[in-house]
Short mmCIF file of C-alpha atoms in Angstrom, two decimals:
data_model
loop_
_atom_site.label_atom_id
_atom_site.label_comp_id
_atom_site.label_asym_id
_atom_site.label_seq_id
_atom_site.Cartn_x
_atom_site.Cartn_y
_atom_site.Cartn_z
CA MET A 4 -14.99 21.63 2.34
CA LYS A 5 -14.26 25.39 3.32
CA GLY A 6 -11.41 27.52 2.21
CA MET A 7 -8.40 28.78 4.68
CA SER A 8 -8.00 32.25 5.11
CA SER A 9 -7.12 35.08 2.65
CA ILE A 10 -3.37 35.12 3.18
CA VAL A 11 -3.05 31.09 2.75
CA LYS A 12 -5.04 31.36 -0.24
CA LYS A 13 -2.86 34.28 -1.59
CA THR A 14 0.62 32.58 -0.84
CA THR A 15 -0.49 29.23 -2.36
CA GLN A 16 -1.43 31.02 -5.00
CA LEU A 17 2.09 32.62 -5.45
CA LEU A 18 3.94 29.18 -4.46
CA SER A 19 1.95 26.64 -6.71
CA GLY A 20 3.25 27.93 -9.89
CA MET A 21 6.87 27.08 -8.52
CA ILE A 22 6.13 24.07 -7.51
CA PHE A 23 4.52 22.86 -10.82
CA LEU A 24 7.56 24.00 -12.53
CA TYR A 25 10.26 22.40 -10.20
CA GLY A 26 8.31 19.14 -10.98
CA ILE A 27 8.83 19.62 -14.88
CA TYR A 28 12.40 20.30 -14.48
CA ILE A 29 12.50 16.81 -12.06
CA ILE A 30 10.97 15.19 -14.89
CA THR A 31 12.93 16.43 -18.34
CA HIS A 32 16.19 16.21 -16.41
CA GLY A 33 15.35 12.82 -15.29
CA HIS A 34 18.27 11.33 -17.04
CA LEU A 35 20.56 13.51 -16.13
CA THR A 36 20.20 14.20 -12.56
CA PRO A 37 18.49 12.66 -9.53
CA GLY A 38 14.77 12.30 -10.21
CA GLY A 39 13.01 11.38 -13.01
CA GLY A 40 8.96 10.16 -13.77
CA PHE A 41 7.70 9.06 -10.29
CA ALA A 42 9.84 11.83 -8.10
CA GLY A 43 8.39 14.66 -10.76
CA GLY A 44 4.91 13.15 -10.43
CA THR A 45 4.51 13.13 -7.21
CA ILE A 46 5.60 16.63 -6.79
CA ILE A 47 3.08 18.35 -9.54
CA ALA A 48 0.66 15.93 -7.79
CA ALA A 49 1.12 17.83 -4.42
CA SER A 50 1.06 21.55 -6.31
CA LEU A 51 -2.45 20.79 -7.26
CA ILE A 52 -3.42 19.43 -3.95
CA ILE A 53 -2.25 22.41 -2.04
CA LEU A 54 -4.43 24.35 -4.37
CA VAL A 55 -7.69 22.10 -3.69
CA LEU A 56 -6.73 22.24 0.13
CA ALA A 57 -6.38 26.03 0.69
CA PHE A 58 -8.79 27.10 -1.57
CA GLY A 59 -12.04 24.75 -0.51
CA SER A 60 -13.75 22.63 -2.97
CA ASP A 61 -17.45 22.90 -4.60
CA GLU A 62 -19.00 19.34 -5.30
CA LEU A 63 -20.01 19.80 -8.52
CA THR A 64 -16.49 21.66 -10.18
CA MET A 65 -14.81 18.66 -8.28
CA VAL A 66 -16.81 15.92 -10.32
CA LYS A 67 -15.52 17.40 -13.28
CA ARG A 68 -12.33 17.40 -12.42
CA LYS A 69 -11.96 14.16 -11.22
CA GLU A 70 -13.43 12.57 -14.76
CA GLY A 71 -10.75 14.83 -16.64
CA SER A 72 -7.80 13.62 -14.40
CA SER A 73 -9.24 10.10 -14.60
CA VAL A 74 -9.24 10.35 -18.55
CA THR A 75 -5.80 11.68 -18.35
CA GLU A 76 -4.29 8.67 -16.55
CA SER A 77 -5.61 5.99 -18.66
CA LEU A 78 -4.44 7.88 -21.67
CA ALA A 79 -0.71 8.35 -20.44
CA ILE A 80 -0.72 4.59 -19.76
CA LEU A 81 -2.04 3.91 -22.88
CA ALA A 82 0.82 5.94 -24.67
CA PHE A 83 3.18 4.49 -22.58
CA LEU A 84 2.19 0.85 -23.69
CA LEU A 85 2.25 2.20 -27.39
CA PHE A 86 5.54 3.40 -27.44
CA ALA A 87 6.53 0.11 -25.87
CA SER A 88 5.32 -2.06 -28.54
CA LEU A 89 6.41 0.43 -31.18
CA ALA A 90 9.75 -1.38 -31.23
CA LEU A 91 7.71 -4.51 -32.38
CA ILE A 92 6.94 -2.99 -35.53
CA ILE A 93 10.10 -1.06 -35.99
CA GLY A 94 12.76 -3.81 -37.20
CA THR A 95 13.74 -5.11 -33.65
CA ASN A 96 11.83 -7.82 -32.28
CA ILE A 97 12.19 -6.63 -28.48
CA PHE A 98 9.38 -5.08 -26.47
CA PHE A 99 10.90 -2.01 -24.67
CA HIS A 100 13.93 -1.50 -27.33
CA ASN A 101 15.58 1.97 -27.28
CA TYR A 102 15.40 2.19 -30.88
CA LEU A 103 15.91 6.15 -30.99
CA PRO A 104 19.67 7.30 -31.47
CA GLU A 105 21.23 7.54 -28.10
CA GLY A 106 23.34 10.91 -28.44
CA ILE A 107 25.87 12.20 -26.29
CA ILE A 108 26.02 11.30 -22.95
CA GLY A 109 25.29 14.33 -20.57
CA ASN A 110 23.31 16.46 -22.87
CA LEU A 111 19.85 17.46 -22.44
CA ILE A 112 17.79 15.25 -25.79
CA SER A 113 20.06 12.27 -25.32
CA ALA A 114 19.22 8.67 -24.43
CA GLY A 115 16.98 7.96 -26.96
CA VAL A 116 13.41 7.09 -25.66
CA ILE A 117 13.87 7.25 -21.84
CA PRO A 118 13.03 11.02 -21.50
CA LEU A 119 9.79 10.38 -23.24
CA TYR A 120 8.93 7.61 -21.20
CA ASN A 121 10.00 9.53 -18.11
CA ILE A 122 7.37 12.62 -19.65
CA LEU A 123 4.48 9.68 -19.53
CA VAL A 124 5.11 8.11 -16.32
CA GLY A 125 5.05 11.57 -14.52
CA ILE A 126 1.95 12.39 -16.21
CA GLU A 127 0.38 8.99 -15.08
CA VAL A 128 1.51 9.22 -11.39
CA ALA A 129 0.46 12.82 -10.81
CA ALA A 130 -3.45 12.35 -12.59
CA ALA A 131 -3.37 8.96 -10.40
CA LEU A 132 -2.38 10.56 -7.15
CA PHE A 133 -4.68 13.63 -8.01
CA THR A 134 -7.49 11.24 -8.39
CA ILE A 135 -7.09 9.78 -5.51
CA ILE A 136 -7.21 12.70 -3.56
CA LEU A 137 -10.20 13.93 -5.38
CA ALA A 138 -12.03 10.73 -4.55
CA PHE A 139 -11.56 11.46 -1.02
CA ILE A 140 -12.54 15.05 -0.85
CA ILE A 141 -15.59 14.22 -2.94
CA TYR A 142 -16.49 11.48 -0.14
CA LYS A 143 -16.18 14.23 2.71
CA GLU A 144 -18.67 16.51 0.75
CA GLU A 145 -21.07 13.82 -0.11
CA ILE A 146 -20.83 12.80 4.09
CA SER A 147 -21.25 16.24 5.47
CA LYS A 148 -24.43 16.86 3.45
CA MET B 11 28.75 6.59 8.76
CA GLU B 12 27.56 3.38 10.62
CA ILE B 13 27.33 5.25 14.25
CA ILE B 14 25.37 8.01 12.49
CA LEU B 15 22.99 5.59 11.01
CA SER B 16 22.81 3.63 13.94
CA ILE B 17 21.27 6.75 15.67
CA VAL B 18 19.03 7.81 13.19
CA LEU B 19 17.44 3.98 13.22
CA ILE B 20 17.18 4.19 17.00
CA PHE B 21 15.64 7.47 17.04
CA MET B 22 13.24 5.95 14.35
CA ILE B 23 12.60 2.95 16.72
CA ILE B 24 11.52 5.35 19.29
CA GLY B 25 9.35 7.00 17.32
CA ALA B 26 7.71 4.12 16.01
CA LEU B 27 7.08 2.70 19.84
CA PHE B 28 5.14 5.78 20.49
CA ALA B 29 3.18 6.08 17.73
CA LEU B 30 1.79 2.33 18.47
CA HIS B 31 1.05 3.84 22.09
CA ALA B 32 -0.14 7.10 21.60
CA ARG B 33 -3.52 7.85 23.21
CA ASP B 34 -4.37 10.41 20.34
CA LEU B 35 -4.57 9.38 16.67
CA LEU B 36 -3.26 12.71 15.32
CA SER B 37 -0.13 12.49 17.67
CA ALA B 38 0.09 8.83 16.53
CA LEU B 39 0.27 9.82 12.84
CA ILE B 40 2.53 12.71 13.23
CA SER B 41 5.21 10.38 15.06
CA CYS B 42 4.73 8.00 11.80
CA GLY B 43 5.73 11.04 9.81
CA ILE B 44 9.13 11.01 12.29
CA VAL B 45 9.69 7.35 11.02
CA GLY B 46 9.19 8.37 7.10
CA TYR B 47 11.57 11.21 7.47
CA GLY B 48 13.96 9.63 9.27
CA LEU B 49 14.27 6.96 6.12
CA VAL B 50 14.95 10.00 4.20
CA ILE B 51 17.72 10.90 5.63
CA CYS B 52 19.00 7.56 5.70
CA PHE B 53 18.54 7.71 1.92
CA LEU B 54 20.47 10.23 1.85
CA LEU B 55 23.52 9.43 3.77
CA LEU B 56 23.40 5.89 1.85
CA LYS B 57 23.70 7.93 -1.47
CA ALA B 58 20.53 7.19 -3.21
CA PRO B 59 19.37 10.87 -3.71
CA ASP B 60 16.51 9.55 -6.15
CA LEU B 61 15.15 7.71 -3.09
CA ALA B 62 14.98 10.69 -0.72
CA ILE B 63 13.29 12.60 -3.28
CA VAL B 64 10.37 10.27 -4.02
CA GLN B 65 10.00 9.43 -0.26
CA ILE B 66 9.92 13.16 0.94
CA VAL B 67 6.80 13.82 -1.55
CA VAL B 68 5.34 10.71 -0.80
CA GLU B 69 5.46 10.65 2.86
CA THR B 70 3.91 14.05 2.90
CA ILE B 71 0.87 13.18 0.65
CA THR B 72 0.04 9.65 2.83
CA LEU B 73 -0.04 12.24 6.26
CA ILE B 74 -2.37 14.44 4.14
CA ILE B 75 -4.94 11.44 3.21
CA MET B 76 -4.55 9.88 6.62
CA ILE B 77 -5.46 13.40 8.40
CA ALA B 78 -8.14 13.85 6.35
CA VAL B 79 -9.29 10.60 7.17
CA VAL B 80 -8.78 10.67 11.14
CA LEU B 81 -10.34 14.41 11.20
CA ASP B 82 -13.63 13.15 10.07
CA SER B 83 -13.85 10.42 12.87
CA THR B 84 -12.94 9.94 16.13
CA ARG B 85 -9.76 11.18 17.32
CA HIS B 86 -9.30 9.33 20.56
CA GLU B 87 -8.46 5.82 21.28
CA LEU B 88 -11.13 3.31 21.97
CA LYS B 89 -11.86 3.33 25.06
CA LYS B 90 -11.25 5.18 28.59
CA THR B 91 -11.11 2.10 30.96
CA ALA B 92 -8.14 1.01 28.85
CA ILE B 93 -5.90 1.84 31.50
CA GLU B 94 -7.97 0.01 34.03
CA ARG B 95 -7.83 -2.90 32.14
CA LYS B 96 -4.42 -3.25 31.95
CA TRP B 97 -3.87 -2.61 35.42
CA LYS B 98 -6.07 -5.62 36.10
CA SER B 99 -4.32 -7.35 33.68
CA LEU B 100 -0.67 -7.03 35.38
CA ILE B 101 -2.25 -8.37 38.73
CA ASN B 102 -3.81 -11.18 36.88
CA SER B 103 -1.31 -14.25 36.63
CA LYS B 104 -1.81 -14.36 32.68
CA ALA B 105 0.58 -11.04 31.96
CA LEU B 106 3.70 -13.34 32.79
CA VAL B 107 2.96 -15.90 30.56
CA ASN B 108 2.32 -13.37 27.80
CA VAL B 109 5.09 -11.44 28.33
CA LEU B 110 7.33 -14.45 28.25
CA ILE B 111 6.02 -15.66 25.07
CA THR B 112 6.47 -12.55 23.63
CA VAL B 113 10.14 -12.29 24.41
CA ILE B 114 10.68 -15.88 23.32
CA ILE B 115 9.25 -15.35 19.85
CA GLY B 116 11.27 -12.17 19.24
CA ILE B 117 14.39 -13.91 20.52
CA VAL B 118 13.97 -16.71 18.14
CA LEU B 119 12.96 -14.62 15.06
CA LEU B 120 16.31 -12.27 15.67
CA TYR B 121 18.04 -15.94 15.98
CA SER B 122 16.92 -16.73 13.09
CA PHE B 123 17.56 -13.58 11.15
CA ARG B 124 21.31 -13.70 12.60
CA LEU B 125 21.65 -17.00 10.93
CA ALA B 126 19.90 -16.24 7.78
CA ILE B 127 22.35 -13.10 6.88
CA THR B 128 25.48 -15.09 8.07
CA HIS B 129 26.36 -15.11 3.98
CA LEU B 130 25.97 -11.89 3.16
CA ASN B 131 28.77 -9.47 3.43
CA PRO B 132 29.50 -7.29 6.08
CA PHE B 133 27.93 -3.47 5.97
CA GLY B 134 29.94 -1.63 3.07
CA GLU B 135 31.59 -4.39 1.33
CA HIS B 136 29.13 -5.53 -1.04
CA THR B 137 30.32 -7.48 -3.85
CA LEU B 138 28.87 -6.68 -7.66
CA ARG B 139 27.67 -9.31 -9.31
CA MET B 140 24.84 -8.69 -11.91
CA SER B 141 25.42 -5.01 -11.48
CA GLU B 142 28.80 -4.99 -12.74
CA ALA B 143 27.19 -5.13 -16.27
CA TYR B 144 24.58 -2.44 -15.65
CA LEU B 145 27.54 -0.14 -13.96
CA TYR B 146 30.27 -0.06 -16.95
CA GLY B 147 27.98 -0.92 -19.91
CA GLY B 148 24.82 0.74 -18.95
CA ALA B 149 25.86 4.15 -19.91
CA ASP B 150 27.09 3.47 -23.31
CA LYS B 151 24.12 1.22 -24.00
CA THR B 152 21.27 3.36 -22.89
CA GLY B 153 23.10 6.71 -22.84
CA SER B 154 21.23 7.48 -19.83
CA ALA B 155 23.67 9.36 -17.17
CA ASN B 156 21.41 8.83 -14.12
CA LEU B 157 21.59 4.79 -13.95
CA VAL B 158 18.96 4.34 -11.97
CA THR B 159 16.64 5.87 -14.62
CA GLY B 160 18.55 3.87 -17.26
CA ILE B 161 17.80 0.34 -15.49
CA LEU B 162 14.32 1.64 -14.68
CA PHE B 163 13.18 2.38 -18.33
CA ASP B 164 15.37 0.03 -20.23
CA PHE B 165 16.59 -2.84 -18.57
CA ARG B 166 13.82 -3.44 -16.51
CA GLY B 167 11.11 -2.00 -18.31
CA TYR B 168 8.47 -4.62 -17.55
CA ASP B 169 8.72 -3.99 -13.49
CA THR B 170 7.76 -0.20 -14.88
CA PHE B 171 4.83 -1.16 -16.73
CA GLY B 172 3.67 -3.43 -13.88
CA GLU B 173 4.12 -0.83 -11.62
CA ALA B 174 1.98 1.80 -13.32
CA THR B 175 -0.67 -0.30 -14.19
CA ILE B 176 -1.07 -1.39 -10.11
CA LEU B 177 -1.33 2.41 -9.95
CA PHE B 178 -3.62 2.34 -12.46
CA THR B 179 -5.96 -0.12 -10.98
CA ALA B 180 -5.43 1.46 -7.34
CA ALA B 181 -7.04 4.64 -8.53
CA ILE B 182 -9.99 2.64 -10.13
CA GLY B 183 -10.34 0.69 -6.79
CA VAL B 184 -10.51 3.99 -4.59
CA LEU B 185 -13.28 5.41 -7.08
CA THR B 186 -15.33 2.38 -7.00
CA VAL B 187 -15.29 2.01 -3.07
CA LEU B 188 -15.72 5.78 -2.41
CA ARG B 189 -18.78 5.99 -4.72
CA ILE B 190 -22.37 6.71 -2.86
CA LYS B 191 -24.45 7.81 -5.97
CA GLY B 192 -24.81 5.22 -8.64
CA ARG B 193 -24.63 6.26 -11.82
CA LYS B 194 -27.97 6.92 -13.63
CA MET C 16 25.93 -6.02 11.28
CA THR C 17 24.39 -4.18 13.87
CA LEU C 18 22.53 -1.92 11.58
CA PHE C 19 20.81 -5.02 9.77
CA ILE C 20 19.98 -6.11 13.24
CA LEU C 21 18.24 -2.53 14.06
CA CYS C 22 16.56 -2.61 10.54
CA PHE C 23 14.91 -6.15 11.42
CA VAL C 24 14.11 -4.59 15.11
CA LEU C 25 12.02 -2.01 12.92
CA PHE C 26 10.16 -4.74 11.22
CA LEU C 27 9.25 -6.69 14.76
CA VAL C 28 8.03 -3.49 15.88
CA GLY C 29 5.55 -3.37 13.21
CA LEU C 30 4.74 -6.92 13.37
CA TYR C 31 4.07 -6.31 17.10
CA GLY C 32 1.58 -3.37 16.48
CA VAL C 33 -0.31 -5.31 13.66
CA LEU C 34 -0.74 -8.37 16.02
CA THR C 35 -1.77 -6.23 19.16
CA ARG C 36 -3.36 -3.12 18.45
CA LYS C 37 -7.07 -3.20 18.21
CA ASN C 38 -7.61 -0.01 16.00
CA ILE C 39 -7.83 -0.27 12.30
CA ILE C 40 -5.59 3.13 11.53
CA LYS C 41 -2.95 1.90 14.43
CA ILE C 42 -2.74 -1.63 12.56
CA PHE C 43 -2.13 0.44 9.34
CA ILE C 44 0.55 2.32 10.82
CA GLY C 45 2.33 -1.07 11.68
CA LEU C 46 1.97 -2.12 8.14
CA SER C 47 3.42 0.68 6.81
CA PHE C 48 6.78 0.42 9.32
CA MET C 49 7.27 -3.19 7.91
CA GLU C 50 7.43 -1.58 4.43
CA PHE C 51 9.63 1.08 5.38
CA SER C 52 12.19 -1.41 7.31
CA THR C 53 12.03 -3.91 4.02
CA PHE C 54 12.84 -0.74 1.72
CA LEU C 55 15.86 0.28 4.11
CA PHE C 56 17.32 -3.56 4.27
CA LEU C 57 17.48 -3.44 0.53
CA VAL C 58 19.36 -0.02 0.21
CA LEU C 59 21.97 -1.18 2.99
CA ILE C 60 22.76 -4.35 1.22
CA GLY C 61 23.84 -2.15 -2.20
CA TYR C 62 25.80 0.54 -0.04
CA ILE C 63 29.69 0.28 -0.66
CA GLU C 64 32.24 2.28 1.55
CA GLY C 65 33.09 5.34 -0.33
CA GLY C 66 30.72 5.01 -3.17
CA ILE C 67 29.04 7.69 -4.76
CA ALA C 68 25.96 8.05 -6.13
CA PRO C 69 25.42 5.99 -9.26
CA ILE C 70 25.43 9.12 -12.06
CA ILE C 71 27.88 9.01 -14.47
CA SER C 72 30.23 11.96 -14.90
CA LYS C 73 33.44 12.34 -17.14
CA ASN C 74 35.33 14.38 -14.47
CA ILE C 75 35.67 11.76 -11.72
CA THR C 76 38.67 9.21 -12.10
CA ASN C 77 38.27 5.76 -11.10
CA PRO C 78 34.68 6.16 -9.85
CA VAL C 79 33.41 3.62 -7.28
CA TYR C 80 29.88 3.68 -7.56
CA VAL C 81 26.87 2.09 -5.16
CA ASP C 82 24.87 -0.74 -6.58
CA PRO C 83 22.36 0.82 -8.43
CA LEU C 84 20.05 -1.99 -8.89
CA PRO C 85 18.23 -1.83 -5.42
CA GLN C 86 17.70 1.34 -5.52
CA ALA C 87 15.50 0.93 -9.13
CA MET C 88 13.57 -1.70 -7.43
CA VAL C 89 13.01 0.06 -4.26
CA LEU C 90 11.90 3.05 -6.24
CA THR C 91 8.97 1.25 -7.93
CA ALA C 92 7.99 -0.28 -4.49
CA ILE C 93 7.69 2.94 -2.79
CA VAL C 94 4.90 4.09 -5.18
CA ILE C 95 3.21 0.87 -4.93
CA ALA C 96 3.12 1.13 -1.24
CA LEU C 97 1.40 4.40 -1.76
CA ALA C 98 -0.93 3.38 -3.74
CA ALA C 99 -2.13 0.00 -1.32
CA ASN C 100 -1.97 2.02 1.62
CA SER C 101 -4.60 4.77 0.03
CA MET C 102 -6.52 1.71 -0.98
CA LEU C 103 -6.67 0.25 2.79
CA LEU C 104 -7.54 3.97 4.04
CA ALA C 105 -10.51 3.86 1.38
CA ILE C 106 -11.81 0.88 3.06
CA ALA C 107 -11.13 2.15 6.51
CA ILE C 108 -13.29 5.06 6.09
CA LYS C 109 -16.21 2.82 4.44
CA ILE C 110 -16.17 0.81 7.46
CA TYR C 111 -16.22 3.72 9.81
CA LYS C 112 -19.12 5.21 7.92
CA LYS C 113 -21.07 1.66 8.53
CA TYR C 114 -20.25 0.75 11.92
CA GLY C 115 -19.60 3.79 13.57
CA THR C 116 -16.20 3.06 15.08
CA PHE C 117 -12.53 2.05 14.28
CA ASP C 118 -12.53 -0.98 16.87
CA ILE C 119 -11.94 -4.14 15.05
CA ARG C 120 -13.61 -6.00 17.92
CA LYS C 121 -17.17 -4.61 16.97
CA ILE C 122 -16.95 -5.41 13.66
CA SER C 123 -18.64 -8.47 13.59
CA ASN C 124 -20.89 -8.80 10.66
CA LEU C 125 -18.26 -10.59 8.53
CA LYS C 126 -18.95 -13.59 10.72
CA GLY C 127 -20.08 -16.09 8.38
#
C-alpha cells in the first residue's frame, strides 16, 4: 500500500501523538469522568491506524508489528486474569474482589483496583483492534503482489 | 426531549432505507455512517456520555475496515439488468402477493411488539429496582465516582472478563482466516 | 411509546435488508442496523426525565441519576459487535477472493 502526499504525512505526524495522549488521559481518568478502558483503548488504536494509513506499509515491517501487537494483547488479558485471581489468594474468597484501599471519592488515586483494570483493558482493546487492522492490510499487500 | 429524539430516529430510518437501496456500495457505506453517528447523538441526549465516546470511535474504525474491503473489490451493485427485472416483476401478478405478505408480516410484528411493551413504563418514568443499590451504595463500596465504570469492573466483573475473551478470540479468528502463506 | 415503536421500525428495516438483499455487504449493513436498534432500545428504557449522567459529585444536592446498569451492559455489547463485524468482513473478503463476486446466488459450492 502506497503512502499519501507529504501534507497528509506531516499533519498526521503532528496529530498522532496528541491523539495518543488523549487516549491515555481517557483511560487513567476512567473512574472520575466519562470514559474508561474501552473508550481509551479504541482511541489509542485509532491514533496508530492513521499513522499506518498515511505512511503506507511495507510487508516485512508490518508482519513484525503484527506479532508484537498480538503478543501485547495476550499478555494484557493474562495480567487481567492474574489481578482478578489475586483476590482469591489474599484473604477473601471472592473472584474480582476490590482488595486495595478505596481512598477518597474524586481523587485520581482512589477506587482500589479499578484504575489498574482500566489500564489493562485499555491495552488489550487497543492491541486487539490494531492486530485486526494489520491483518487486513497484510492481506491486501499479499493479494496485490 | 421526546420530539428531538423522534426527529433523529426518523432521520436514521431514512438513512437506513437509502443504504439498503443505493446502487453504489461506497455510498451505501456512507449512509450506514449516518445511522451510526445518529446513534451517537441519541446517546448524548439520553445522558450516556461513556457510550457516546465509545460509539463514535468504533463507528469510525468499522467504516475504515469496510471501505478497505469494498475498495479492493467491485464497488457496483450486482446487475445492471436489475431495473429491468424490477419493472417486469411489477407487471407480474406475483408482485402484489409479495407486497401484501410483507405488509401483513410487518403489521403482525408491530402488533406483537406493542403487546410486549404494555407492561413497560412509559418513556422517562423508569422505576429503579436492582439499580437502586448500585446508585446509592455503589460509590461508597467501590470508591469510583463514575458509576458505569464501577459497575463494569466491580459488580459485573465476569461480564468484562468474558468480553475481553471474545475480543481476543475474534482477533485470533481474523488472523487465521486471512492467512495465505502457511507457517514453515 | 412512539419512541419504542420507531426503534422497532429501525429493527424491521434491518430485518428487511437481511432477508431481501443479495449482496453480502448489504446483508452485513442490515445486521449492523439491527444491532444499533437493540442498543438504543436498552438505553431508552433506562432514561429518567430530568436525570443527570451517573457520575457522583458532591456539589449537587438531591440528584436524580439515570439508570447506569443498561449503559454498562451496552458498553460491552458495542465492543463485541465490532469484533464480530470484523470477523464477518474477513470471511466476506475471502469469499470474494475465491468466487470473484459478492453475489450469494453465485456461491453454490456450499451445497452438499
